[in-house]
JSON list of C-alpha atoms in Angstrom, two decimals:
[
{"chain": "A", "resi": 1, "resn": "UNK", "atom": "CA", "xyz": [-61.58, 6.83, 53.65]},
{"chain": "A", "resi": 2, "resn": "UNK", "atom": "CA", "xyz": [-64.10, 5.34, 51.50]},
{"chain": "A", "resi": 3, "resn": "UNK", "atom": "CA", "xyz": [-67.82, 4.68, 52.31]},
{"chain": "A", "resi": 4, "resn": "UNK", "atom": "CA", "xyz": [-70.90, 3.49, 50.57]},
{"chain": "A", "resi": 5, "resn": "UNK", "atom": "CA", "xyz": [-74.27, 4.92, 50.88]},
{"chain": "A", "resi": 6, "resn": "UNK", "atom": "CA", "xyz": [-77.29, 2.82, 50.14]},
{"chain": "A", "resi": 7, "resn": "UNK", "atom": "CA", "xyz": [-80.91, 4.34, 49.91]},
{"chain": "A", "resi": 8, "resn": "UNK", "atom": "CA", "xyz": [-83.57, 2.75, 48.85]},
{"chain": "A", "resi": 9, "resn": "UNK", "atom": "CA", "xyz": [-86.39, 4.60, 50.66]},
{"chain": "A", "resi": 10, "resn": "UNK", "atom": "CA", "xyz": [-87.06, 7.29, 53.26]},
{"chain": "A", "resi": 11, "resn": "UNK", "atom": "CA", "xyz": [-86.75, 4.80, 56.61]},
{"chain": "A", "resi": 12, "resn": "UNK", "atom": "CA", "xyz": [-83.49, 3.57, 55.19]},
{"chain": "A", "resi": 13, "resn": "UNK", "atom": "CA", "xyz": [-81.99, 7.06, 54.17]},
{"chain": "A", "resi": 14, "resn": "UNK", "atom": "CA", "xyz": [-82.72, 8.12, 57.80]},
{"chain": "A", "resi": 15, "resn": "UNK", "atom": "CA", "xyz": [-80.34, 4.90, 58.83]},
{"chain": "A", "resi": 16, "resn": "UNK", "atom": "CA", "xyz": [-77.55, 5.85, 56.48]},
{"chain": "A", "resi": 17, "resn": "UNK", "atom": "CA", "xyz": [-77.36, 9.54, 57.96]},
{"chain": "A", "resi": 18, "resn": "UNK", "atom": "CA", "xyz": [-77.31, 8.24, 61.38]},
{"chain": "A", "resi": 19, "resn": "UNK", "atom": "CA", "xyz": [-74.57, 5.17, 60.26]},
{"chain": "A", "resi": 20, "resn": "UNK", "atom": "CA", "xyz": [-72.43, 7.95, 58.60]},
{"chain": "A", "resi": 21, "resn": "UNK", "atom": "CA", "xyz": [-71.55, 10.65, 60.97]},
{"chain": "A", "resi": 22, "resn": "UNK", "atom": "CA", "xyz": [-68.68, 8.83, 61.82]},
{"chain": "A", "resi": 23, "resn": "UNK", "atom": "CA", "xyz": [-67.35, 9.95, 59.18]},
{"chain": "A", "resi": 24, "resn": "UNK", "atom": "CA", "xyz": [-66.80, 13.34, 61.22]},
{"chain": "A", "resi": 25, "resn": "UNK", "atom": "CA", "xyz": [-64.98, 12.12, 63.76]},
{"chain": "A", "resi": 26, "resn": "UNK", "atom": "CA", "xyz": [-62.48, 9.96, 61.67]},
{"chain": "A", "resi": 27, "resn": "UNK", "atom": "CA", "xyz": [-62.08, 13.11, 59.40]},
{"chain": "A", "resi": 28, "resn": "UNK", "atom": "CA", "xyz": [-61.48, 14.98, 62.69]},
{"chain": "A", "resi": 29, "resn": "UNK", "atom": "CA", "xyz": [-58.46, 12.10, 63.30]},
{"chain": "A", "resi": 30, "resn": "UNK", "atom": "CA", "xyz": [-57.47, 12.79, 60.18]},
{"chain": "A", "resi": 31, "resn": "UNK", "atom": "CA", "xyz": [-56.99, 16.58, 60.55]},
{"chain": "A", "resi": 32, "resn": "UNK", "atom": "CA", "xyz": [-55.25, 15.88, 63.71]},
{"chain": "A", "resi": 33, "resn": "UNK", "atom": "CA", "xyz": [-52.89, 13.50, 61.84]},
{"chain": "A", "resi": 34, "resn": "UNK", "atom": "CA", "xyz": [-52.11, 16.14, 59.19]},
{"chain": "A", "resi": 35, "resn": "UNK", "atom": "CA", "xyz": [-51.37, 19.05, 62.04]},
{"chain": "A", "resi": 36, "resn": "UNK", "atom": "CA", "xyz": [-49.20, 16.70, 63.64]},
{"chain": "A", "resi": 37, "resn": "UNK", "atom": "CA", "xyz": [-47.27, 15.54, 60.69]},
{"chain": "A", "resi": 38, "resn": "UNK", "atom": "CA", "xyz": [-46.77, 19.39, 59.31]},
{"chain": "A", "resi": 39, "resn": "UNK", "atom": "CA", "xyz": [-45.28, 20.62, 62.71]},
{"chain": "A", "resi": 40, "resn": "UNK", "atom": "CA", "xyz": [-43.06, 17.74, 62.69]},
{"chain": "A", "resi": 41, "resn": "UNK", "atom": "CA", "xyz": [-41.75, 18.81, 59.20]},
{"chain": "A", "resi": 42, "resn": "UNK", "atom": "CA", "xyz": [-41.69, 22.38, 60.31]},
{"chain": "A", "resi": 43, "resn": "UNK", "atom": "CA", "xyz": [-38.95, 21.72, 63.00]},
{"chain": "A", "resi": 44, "resn": "UNK", "atom": "CA", "xyz": [-37.15, 19.39, 60.54]},
{"chain": "A", "resi": 45, "resn": "UNK", "atom": "CA", "xyz": [-37.09, 22.42, 58.06]},
{"chain": "A", "resi": 46, "resn": "UNK", "atom": "CA", "xyz": [-36.09, 24.49, 60.70]},
{"chain": "A", "resi": 47, "resn": "UNK", "atom": "CA", "xyz": [-33.06, 22.47, 61.29]},
{"chain": "A", "resi": 48, "resn": "UNK", "atom": "CA", "xyz": [-31.93, 22.09, 58.00]},
{"chain": "A", "resi": 49, "resn": "UNK", "atom": "CA", "xyz": [-32.15, 25.98, 57.59]},
{"chain": "A", "resi": 50, "resn": "UNK", "atom": "CA", "xyz": [-30.18, 26.58, 61.18]},
{"chain": "A", "resi": 51, "resn": "UNK", "atom": "CA", "xyz": [-27.23, 24.11, 60.53]},
{"chain": "A", "resi": 52, "resn": "UNK", "atom": "CA", "xyz": [-27.20, 24.18, 56.64]},
{"chain": "A", "resi": 53, "resn": "UNK", "atom": "CA", "xyz": [-27.83, 20.57, 56.48]},
{"chain": "A", "resi": 54, "resn": "UNK", "atom": "CA", "xyz": [-29.04, 17.75, 53.86]},
{"chain": "A", "resi": 55, "resn": "UNK", "atom": "CA", "xyz": [-31.29, 15.34, 54.67]},
{"chain": "A", "resi": 56, "resn": "UNK", "atom": "CA", "xyz": [-30.12, 11.98, 55.08]},
{"chain": "A", "resi": 57, "resn": "UNK", "atom": "CA", "xyz": [-31.44, 8.98, 52.78]},
{"chain": "A", "resi": 58, "resn": "UNK", "atom": "CA", "xyz": [-34.19, 7.67, 55.58]},
{"chain": "A", "resi": 59, "resn": "UNK", "atom": "CA", "xyz": [-35.28, 11.31, 56.03]},
{"chain": "A", "resi": 60, "resn": "UNK", "atom": "CA", "xyz": [-35.62, 11.48, 52.17]},
{"chain": "A", "resi": 61, "resn": "UNK", "atom": "CA", "xyz": [-37.77, 8.42, 52.23]},
{"chain": "A", "resi": 62, "resn": "UNK", "atom": "CA", "xyz": [-39.80, 9.80, 55.09]},
{"chain": "A", "resi": 63, "resn": "UNK", "atom": "CA", "xyz": [-40.39, 12.74, 53.40]},
{"chain": "A", "resi": 64, "resn": "UNK", "atom": "CA", "xyz": [-41.81, 10.81, 50.38]},
{"chain": "A", "resi": 65, "resn": "UNK", "atom": "CA", "xyz": [-44.25, 8.39, 52.66]},
{"chain": "A", "resi": 66, "resn": "UNK", "atom": "CA", "xyz": [-45.70, 11.65, 54.11]},
{"chain": "A", "resi": 67, "resn": "UNK", "atom": "CA", "xyz": [-46.34, 12.95, 50.67]},
{"chain": "A", "resi": 68, "resn": "UNK", "atom": "CA", "xyz": [-47.71, 9.48, 49.58]},
{"chain": "A", "resi": 69, "resn": "UNK", "atom": "CA", "xyz": [-49.89, 9.49, 52.62]},
{"chain": "A", "resi": 70, "resn": "UNK", "atom": "CA", "xyz": [-51.44, 12.77, 51.98]},
{"chain": "A", "resi": 71, "resn": "UNK", "atom": "CA", "xyz": [-52.08, 12.07, 48.25]},
{"chain": "A", "resi": 72, "resn": "UNK", "atom": "CA", "xyz": [-53.71, 8.99, 49.65]},
{"chain": "A", "resi": 73, "resn": "UNK", "atom": "CA", "xyz": [-56.00, 10.79, 51.99]},
{"chain": "A", "resi": 74, "resn": "UNK", "atom": "CA", "xyz": [-56.95, 13.13, 48.88]},
{"chain": "A", "resi": 75, "resn": "UNK", "atom": "CA", "xyz": [-57.38, 10.63, 47.00]},
{"chain": "A", "resi": 76, "resn": "UNK", "atom": "CA", "xyz": [-59.95, 8.75, 49.79]},
{"chain": "A", "resi": 77, "resn": "UNK", "atom": "CA", "xyz": [-61.48, 12.26, 50.35]},
{"chain": "A", "resi": 78, "resn": "UNK", "atom": "CA", "xyz": [-62.67, 12.35, 46.80]},
{"chain": "A", "resi": 79, "resn": "UNK", "atom": "CA", "xyz": [-64.39, 9.16, 47.04]},
{"chain": "A", "resi": 80, "resn": "UNK", "atom": "CA", "xyz": [-65.94, 10.08, 50.16]},
{"chain": "A", "resi": 81, "resn": "UNK", "atom": "CA", "xyz": [-67.13, 13.58, 48.10]},
{"chain": "A", "resi": 82, "resn": "UNK", "atom": "CA", "xyz": [-68.44, 11.17, 45.35]},
{"chain": "A", "resi": 83, "resn": "UNK", "atom": "CA", "xyz": [-70.69, 8.97, 47.48]},
{"chain": "A", "resi": 84, "resn": "UNK", "atom": "CA", "xyz": [-72.02, 11.82, 49.49]},
{"chain": "A", "resi": 85, "resn": "UNK", "atom": "CA", "xyz": [-73.18, 13.68, 46.23]},
{"chain": "A", "resi": 86, "resn": "UNK", "atom": "CA", "xyz": [-74.85, 10.32, 45.13]},
{"chain": "A", "resi": 87, "resn": "UNK", "atom": "CA", "xyz": [-76.18, 10.55, 48.75]},
{"chain": "A", "resi": 88, "resn": "UNK", "atom": "CA", "xyz": [-77.56, 13.94, 48.05]},
{"chain": "A", "resi": 89, "resn": "UNK", "atom": "CA", "xyz": [-78.99, 12.93, 44.54]},
{"chain": "A", "resi": 90, "resn": "UNK", "atom": "CA", "xyz": [-80.93, 9.92, 46.52]},
{"chain": "A", "resi": 91, "resn": "UNK", "atom": "CA", "xyz": [-82.38, 12.38, 49.14]},
{"chain": "A", "resi": 92, "resn": "UNK", "atom": "CA", "xyz": [-83.36, 15.09, 46.14]},
{"chain": "A", "resi": 93, "resn": "UNK", "atom": "CA", "xyz": [-85.24, 11.85, 44.43]},
{"chain": "A", "resi": 94, "resn": "UNK", "atom": "CA", "xyz": [-87.23, 11.22, 48.03]},
{"chain": "A", "resi": 95, "resn": "UNK", "atom": "CA", "xyz": [-87.66, 14.62, 48.98]},
{"chain": "A", "resi": 96, "resn": "UNK", "atom": "CA", "xyz": [-87.74, 17.16, 45.92]},
{"chain": "A", "resi": 97, "resn": "UNK", "atom": "CA", "xyz": [-89.22, 20.07, 47.69]},
{"chain": "A", "resi": 98, "resn": "UNK", "atom": "CA", "xyz": [-86.96, 20.03, 50.20]},
{"chain": "A", "resi": 99, "resn": "UNK", "atom": "CA", "xyz": [-84.96, 23.08, 51.67]},
{"chain": "A", "resi": 100, "resn": "UNK", "atom": "CA", "xyz": [-83.14, 23.86, 55.08]},
{"chain": "A", "resi": 101, "resn": "UNK", "atom": "CA", "xyz": [-83.19, 26.62, 57.29]},
{"chain": "A", "resi": 102, "resn": "UNK", "atom": "CA", "xyz": [-80.50, 28.47, 55.15]},
{"chain": "A", "resi": 103, "resn": "UNK", "atom": "CA", "xyz": [-82.77, 27.77, 51.81]},
{"chain": "A", "resi": 104, "resn": "UNK", "atom": "CA", "xyz": [-80.32, 25.42, 50.67]},
{"chain": "A", "resi": 105, "resn": "UNK", "atom": "CA", "xyz": [-81.51, 22.00, 48.56]},
{"chain": "A", "resi": 106, "resn": "UNK", "atom": "CA", "xyz": [-79.78, 18.83, 48.44]},
{"chain": "A", "resi": 107, "resn": "UNK", "atom": "CA", "xyz": [-78.49, 20.07, 44.89]},
{"chain": "A", "resi": 108, "resn": "UNK", "atom": "CA", "xyz": [-76.75, 23.25, 46.80]},
{"chain": "A", "resi": 109, "resn": "UNK", "atom": "CA", "xyz": [-74.97, 20.60, 49.14]},
{"chain": "A", "resi": 110, "resn": "UNK", "atom": "CA", "xyz": [-73.85, 18.90, 46.04]},
{"chain": "A", "resi": 111, "resn": "UNK", "atom": "CA", "xyz": [-72.40, 21.61, 44.05]},
{"chain": "A", "resi": 112, "resn": "UNK", "atom": "CA", "xyz": [-70.57, 22.76, 47.15]},
{"chain": "A", "resi": 113, "resn": "UNK", "atom": "CA", "xyz": [-69.21, 19.20, 47.60]},
{"chain": "A", "resi": 114, "resn": "UNK", "atom": "CA", "xyz": [-68.16, 19.29, 44.09]},
{"chain": "A", "resi": 115, "resn": "UNK", "atom": "CA", "xyz": [-66.49, 22.68, 44.42]},
{"chain": "A", "resi": 116, "resn": "UNK", "atom": "CA", "xyz": [-64.53, 21.23, 47.35]},
{"chain": "A", "resi": 117, "resn": "UNK", "atom": "CA", "xyz": [-63.40, 18.61, 45.04]},
{"chain": "A", "resi": 118, "resn": "UNK", "atom": "CA", "xyz": [-61.71, 20.86, 42.70]},
{"chain": "A", "resi": 119, "resn": "UNK", "atom": "CA", "xyz": [-59.85, 22.77, 45.22]},
{"chain": "A", "resi": 120, "resn": "UNK", "atom": "CA", "xyz": [-58.38, 19.64, 46.61]},
{"chain": "A", "resi": 121, "resn": "UNK", "atom": "CA", "xyz": [-56.85, 19.22, 43.53]},
{"chain": "A", "resi": 122, "resn": "UNK", "atom": "CA", "xyz": [-55.72, 22.61, 43.17]},
{"chain": "A", "resi": 123, "resn": "UNK", "atom": "CA", "xyz": [-54.06, 22.11, 46.84]},
{"chain": "A", "resi": 124, "resn": "UNK", "atom": "CA", "xyz": [-51.62, 19.61, 44.92]},
{"chain": "A", "resi": 125, "resn": "UNK", "atom": "CA", "xyz": [-51.29, 21.85, 41.87]},
{"chain": "A", "resi": 126, "resn": "UNK", "atom": "CA", "xyz": [-50.51, 24.95, 43.83]},
{"chain": "A", "resi": 127, "resn": "UNK", "atom": "CA", "xyz": [-47.59, 22.80, 45.96]},
{"chain": "A", "resi": 128, "resn": "UNK", "atom": "CA", "xyz": [-46.01, 21.65, 42.92]},
{"chain": "A", "resi": 129, "resn": "UNK", "atom": "CA", "xyz": [-46.46, 25.55, 40.86]},
{"chain": "A", "resi": 130, "resn": "UNK", "atom": "CA", "xyz": [-44.53, 26.71, 44.25]},
{"chain": "A", "resi": 131, "resn": "UNK", "atom": "CA", "xyz": [-41.57, 24.00, 43.40]},
{"chain": "A", "resi": 132, "resn": "UNK", "atom": "CA", "xyz": [-41.56, 25.55, 39.94]},
{"chain": "A", "resi": 133, "resn": "UNK", "atom": "CA", "xyz": [-42.58, 22.27, 38.31]},
{"chain": "A", "resi": 134, "resn": "UNK", "atom": "CA", "xyz": [-43.08, 23.15, 34.96]},
{"chain": "A", "resi": 135, "resn": "UNK", "atom": "CA", "xyz": [-46.76, 22.27, 33.75]},
{"chain": "A", "resi": 136, "resn": "UNK", "atom": "CA", "xyz": [-48.05, 20.37, 36.82]},
{"chain": "A", "resi": 137, "resn": "UNK", "atom": "CA", "xyz": [-51.39, 19.64, 35.34]},
{"chain": "A", "resi": 138, "resn": "UNK", "atom": "CA", "xyz": [-49.68, 17.29, 32.97]},
{"chain": "A", "resi": 139, "resn": "UNK", "atom": "CA", "xyz": [-49.09, 14.88, 35.97]},
{"chain": "A", "resi": 140, "resn": "UNK", "atom": "CA", "xyz": [-52.26, 13.12, 36.47]},
{"chain": "A", "resi": 141, "resn": "UNK", "atom": "CA", "xyz": [-50.67, 9.86, 37.91]},
{"chain": "A", "resi": 142, "resn": "UNK", "atom": "CA", "xyz": [-50.02, 10.07, 41.64]},
{"chain": "A", "resi": 143, "resn": "UNK", "atom": "CA", "xyz": [-46.71, 8.19, 41.42]},
{"chain": "A", "resi": 144, "resn": "UNK", "atom": "CA", "xyz": [-45.72, 10.86, 38.56]},
{"chain": "A", "resi": 145, "resn": "UNK", "atom": "CA", "xyz": [-46.85, 13.68, 40.96]},
{"chain": "A", "resi": 146, "resn": "UNK", "atom": "CA", "xyz": [-44.78, 12.36, 44.05]},
{"chain": "A", "resi": 147, "resn": "UNK", "atom": "CA", "xyz": [-41.68, 11.64, 41.74]},
{"chain": "A", "resi": 148, "resn": "UNK", "atom": "CA", "xyz": [-42.12, 15.39, 40.49]},
{"chain": "A", "resi": 149, "resn": "UNK", "atom": "CA", "xyz": [-41.96, 16.81, 43.85]},
{"chain": "A", "resi": 150, "resn": "UNK", "atom": "CA", "xyz": [-39.28, 14.83, 45.19]},
{"chain": "A", "resi": 151, "resn": "UNK", "atom": "CA", "xyz": [-36.84, 15.48, 42.30]},
{"chain": "A", "resi": 152, "resn": "UNK", "atom": "CA", "xyz": [-36.78, 18.72, 43.54]},
{"chain": "A", "resi": 153, "resn": "UNK", "atom": "CA", "xyz": [-35.00, 17.56, 46.54]},
{"chain": "A", "resi": 154, "resn": "UNK", "atom": "CA", "xyz": [-31.65, 16.87, 45.56]},
{"chain": "A", "resi": 155, "resn": "UNK", "atom": "CA", "xyz": [-29.65, 19.31, 47.57]},
{"chain": "A", "resi": 156, "resn": "UNK", "atom": "CA", "xyz": [-30.18, 21.31, 50.92]},
{"chain": "A", "resi": 157, "resn": "UNK", "atom": "CA", "xyz": [-32.13, 24.06, 49.22]},
{"chain": "A", "resi": 158, "resn": "UNK", "atom": "CA", "xyz": [-34.08, 21.80, 47.13]},
{"chain": "A", "resi": 159, "resn": "UNK", "atom": "CA", "xyz": [-35.03, 19.70, 50.20]},
{"chain": "A", "resi": 160, "resn": "UNK", "atom": "CA", "xyz": [-36.12, 22.53, 52.06]},
{"chain": "A", "resi": 161, "resn": "UNK", "atom": "CA", "xyz": [-38.26, 23.72, 49.51]},
{"chain": "A", "resi": 162, "resn": "UNK", "atom": "CA", "xyz": [-39.69, 20.30, 48.95]},
{"chain": "A", "resi": 163, "resn": "UNK", "atom": "CA", "xyz": [-40.43, 20.09, 53.09]},
{"chain": "A", "resi": 164, "resn": "UNK", "atom": "CA", "xyz": [-42.26, 23.54, 52.51]},
{"chain": "A", "resi": 165, "resn": "UNK", "atom": "CA", "xyz": [-44.51, 22.32, 49.51]},
{"chain": "A", "resi": 166, "resn": "UNK", "atom": "CA", "xyz": [-45.58, 19.05, 51.71]},
{"chain": "A", "resi": 167, "resn": "UNK", "atom": "CA", "xyz": [-46.28, 21.21, 54.82]},
{"chain": "A", "resi": 168, "resn": "UNK", "atom": "CA", "xyz": [-48.51, 23.12, 52.12]},
{"chain": "A", "resi": 169, "resn": "UNK", "atom": "CA", "xyz": [-50.08, 20.30, 51.00]},
{"chain": "A", "resi": 170, "resn": "UNK", "atom": "CA", "xyz": [-50.60, 18.84, 54.46]},
{"chain": "A", "resi": 171, "resn": "UNK", "atom": "CA", "xyz": [-52.58, 22.13, 55.64]},
{"chain": "A", "resi": 172, "resn": "UNK", "atom": "CA", "xyz": [-54.39, 22.70, 52.08]},
{"chain": "A", "resi": 173, "resn": "UNK", "atom": "CA", "xyz": [-55.53, 19.06, 52.61]},
{"chain": "A", "resi": 174, "resn": "UNK", "atom": "CA", "xyz": [-56.37, 19.85, 56.40]},
{"chain": "A", "resi": 175, "resn": "UNK", "atom": "CA", "xyz": [-58.53, 22.82, 55.39]},
{"chain": "A", "resi": 176, "resn": "UNK", "atom": "CA", "xyz": [-60.35, 21.14, 52.81]},
{"chain": "A", "resi": 177, "resn": "UNK", "atom": "CA", "xyz": [-61.29, 18.09, 55.22]},
{"chain": "A", "resi": 178, "resn": "UNK", "atom": "CA", "xyz": [-62.73, 20.71, 57.59]},
{"chain": "A", "resi": 179, "resn": "UNK", "atom": "CA", "xyz": [-65.02, 22.17, 55.50]},
{"chain": "A", "resi": 180, "resn": "UNK", "atom": "CA", "xyz": [-65.99, 18.69, 54.23]},
{"chain": "A", "resi": 181, "resn": "UNK", "atom": "CA", "xyz": [-66.73, 17.72, 57.79]},
{"chain": "A", "resi": 182, "resn": "UNK", "atom": "CA", "xyz": [-68.76, 21.18, 58.40]},
{"chain": "A", "resi": 183, "resn": "UNK", "atom": "CA", "xyz": [-70.63, 20.37, 55.03]},
{"chain": "A", "resi": 184, "resn": "UNK", "atom": "CA", "xyz": [-71.55, 16.85, 55.79]},
{"chain": "A", "resi": 185, "resn": "UNK", "atom": "CA", "xyz": [-72.21, 17.50, 59.29]},
{"chain": "A", "resi": 186, "resn": "UNK", "atom": "CA", "xyz": [-74.66, 20.30, 58.77]},
{"chain": "A", "resi": 187, "resn": "UNK", "atom": "CA", "xyz": [-76.19, 18.57, 55.85]},
{"chain": "A", "resi": 188, "resn": "UNK", "atom": "CA", "xyz": [-76.97, 15.33, 57.48]},
{"chain": "A", "resi": 189, "resn": "UNK", "atom": "CA", "xyz": [-78.24, 17.41, 60.74]},
{"chain": "A", "resi": 190, "resn": "UNK", "atom": "CA", "xyz": [-80.75, 19.20, 58.87]},
{"chain": "A", "resi": 191, "resn": "UNK", "atom": "CA", "xyz": [-81.81, 16.29, 56.80]},
{"chain": "A", "resi": 192, "resn": "UNK", "atom": "CA", "xyz": [-82.07, 13.94, 59.63]},
{"chain": "A", "resi": 193, "resn": "UNK", "atom": "CA", "xyz": [-84.46, 16.32, 61.48]},
{"chain": "A", "resi": 194, "resn": "UNK", "atom": "CA", "xyz": [-86.54, 16.74, 58.11]},
{"chain": "A", "resi": 195, "resn": "UNK", "atom": "CA", "xyz": [-86.89, 12.75, 58.10]},
{"chain": "A", "resi": 196, "resn": "UNK", "atom": "CA", "xyz": [-88.21, 12.45, 61.35]},
{"chain": "A", "resi": 197, "resn": "UNK", "atom": "CA", "xyz": [-90.52, 15.12, 61.13]},
{"chain": "A", "resi": 198, "resn": "UNK", "atom": "CA", "xyz": [-91.96, 14.14, 57.55]},
{"chain": "A", "resi": 199, "resn": "UNK", "atom": "CA", "xyz": [-92.22, 10.61, 59.11]},
{"chain": "A", "resi": 200, "resn": "UNK", "atom": "CA", "xyz": [-94.00, 12.08, 62.06]},
{"chain": "A", "resi": 201, "resn": "UNK", "atom": "CA", "xyz": [-96.52, 14.07, 59.84]},
{"chain": "A", "resi": 202, "resn": "UNK", "atom": "CA", "xyz": [-97.21, 10.89, 57.78]},
{"chain": "A", "resi": 203, "resn": "UNK", "atom": "CA", "xyz": [-98.01, 9.12, 60.86]},
{"chain": "A", "resi": 204, "resn": "UNK", "atom": "CA", "xyz": [-100.63, 11.51, 62.01]},
{"chain": "A", "resi": 205, "resn": "UNK", "atom": "CA", "xyz": [-102.03, 12.08, 58.85]},
{"chain": "A", "resi": 206, "resn": "UNK", "atom": "CA", "xyz": [-102.42, 8.18, 58.87]},
{"chain": "A", "resi": 207, "resn": "UNK", "atom": "CA", "xyz": [-104.10, 8.39, 61.95]},
{"chain": "A", "resi": 208, "resn": "UNK", "atom": "CA", "xyz": [-106.48, 11.21, 61.21]},
{"chain": "A", "resi": 209, "resn": "UNK", "atom": "CA", "xyz": [-107.70, 9.12, 57.73]},
{"chain": "A", "resi": 210, "resn": "UNK", "atom": "CA", "xyz": [-107.94, 6.09, 59.80]},
{"chain": "A", "resi": 211, "resn": "UNK", "atom": "CA", "xyz": [-110.14, 7.87, 62.54]},
{"chain": "A", "resi": 212, "resn": "UNK", "atom": "CA", "xyz": [-112.02, 9.47, 59.65]},
{"chain": "A", "resi": 213, "resn": "UNK", "atom": "CA", "xyz": [-112.64, 6.09, 57.96]},
{"chain": "A", "resi": 214, "resn": "UNK", "atom": "CA", "xyz": [-113.87, 4.33, 61.16]},
{"chain": "A", "resi": 215, "resn": "UNK", "atom": "CA", "xyz": [-116.35, 7.33, 61.85]},
{"chain": "A", "resi": 216, "resn": "UNK", "atom": "CA", "xyz": [-117.69, 7.15, 58.22]},
{"chain": "A", "resi": 217, "resn": "UNK", "atom": "CA", "xyz": [-118.39, 3.49, 58.78]},
{"chain": "A", "resi": 218, "resn": "UNK", "atom": "CA", "xyz": [-120.17, 4.18, 61.85]},
{"chain": "A", "resi": 219, "resn": "UNK", "atom": "CA", "xyz": [-122.40, 6.72, 60.44]},
{"chain": "A", "resi": 220, "resn": "UNK", "atom": "CA", "xyz": [-122.96, 4.49, 57.44]},
{"chain": "A", "resi": 221, "resn": "UNK", "atom": "CA", "xyz": [-123.79, 1.78, 59.88]},
{"chain": "A", "resi": 222, "resn": "UNK", "atom": "CA", "xyz": [-126.34, 3.89, 61.66]},
{"chain": "A", "resi": 223, "resn": "UNK", "atom": "CA", "xyz": [-128.06, 5.22, 58.57]},
{"chain": "A", "resi": 224, "resn": "UNK", "atom": "CA", "xyz": [-128.51, 1.59, 57.57]},
{"chain": "A", "resi": 225, "resn": "UNK", "atom": "CA", "xyz": [-130.05, 0.37, 60.69]},
{"chain": "A", "resi": 226, "resn": "UNK", "atom": "CA", "xyz": [-127.11, -1.89, 61.65]},
{"chain": "A", "resi": 227, "resn": "UNK", "atom": "CA", "xyz": [-126.46, -0.47, 64.93]},
{"chain": "A", "resi": 228, "resn": "UNK", "atom": "CA", "xyz": [-128.87, 1.31, 67.24]},
{"chain": "A", "resi": 229, "resn": "UNK", "atom": "CA", "xyz": [-128.04, 4.90, 68.55]},
{"chain": "A", "resi": 230, "resn": "UNK", "atom": "CA", "xyz": [-126.62, 3.19, 71.79]},
{"chain": "A", "resi": 231, "resn": "UNK", "atom": "CA", "xyz": [-124.21, 1.23, 69.76]},
{"chain": "A", "resi": 232, "resn": "UNK", "atom": "CA", "xyz": [-126.25, -1.98, 69.87]},
{"chain": "A", "resi": 233, "resn": "UNK", "atom": "CA", "xyz": [-125.95, -4.52, 66.83]},
{"chain": "A", "resi": 234, "resn": "UNK", "atom": "CA", "xyz": [-129.20, -5.06, 65.49]},
{"chain": "A", "resi": 235, "resn": "UNK", "atom": "CA", "xyz": [-128.69, -6.87, 62.64]},
{"chain": "A", "resi": 236, "resn": "UNK", "atom": "CA", "xyz": [-126.02, -8.14, 59.52]},
{"chain": "A", "resi": 237, "resn": "UNK", "atom": "CA", "xyz": [-126.49, -8.20, 55.99]},
{"chain": "A", "resi": 238, "resn": "UNK", "atom": "CA", "xyz": [-124.82, -10.84, 54.23]}
]
């Protein structure tokens, strides 16, 4: 889920906002996928508990695959957050005086997104802590994190705990995606409206300026004797 935001002027910014609204739909699909995955894992855990079974090699590989997908989704979400904060920075350059109905500036939205970024990292950290993995903060590489979690699934008890940790990861990531969806949706909607209003105001101001200019020119011509009271051209000066 990686997106590129390119902004050079207010009009282009508005186009970008409109185009990026598909992010919300994709986030929705990812949330639904995580929820379905979690339900499947919970059912699997119940079967293990009920019958005191161990996972087959295929099931263990499937659990690893689920874990890899969650970690990959977290990474792509981090990329989306980075692009979003970049978008907000460009908005601040274009509209430094902007605040929305909640008195939030673009910098406030960026701060909230950065907080979400940290919380996503904490989801993985907390899941690893629940498995009593020592010093989970030392695992910076995704492969190392996945290996550390899967290494706890060596027997029936460990496998059950690993499943529960992956469910925790799934639920936590889903929650962060929902918050990100709301943040992006709210800010883009309000900022789009602001841009439209700003552009309309510029058009009105330009029309007023043109009208005033024409009036001044007419007044000047009349005082110079170029046109009469009926608007007839009397002469031209070269």
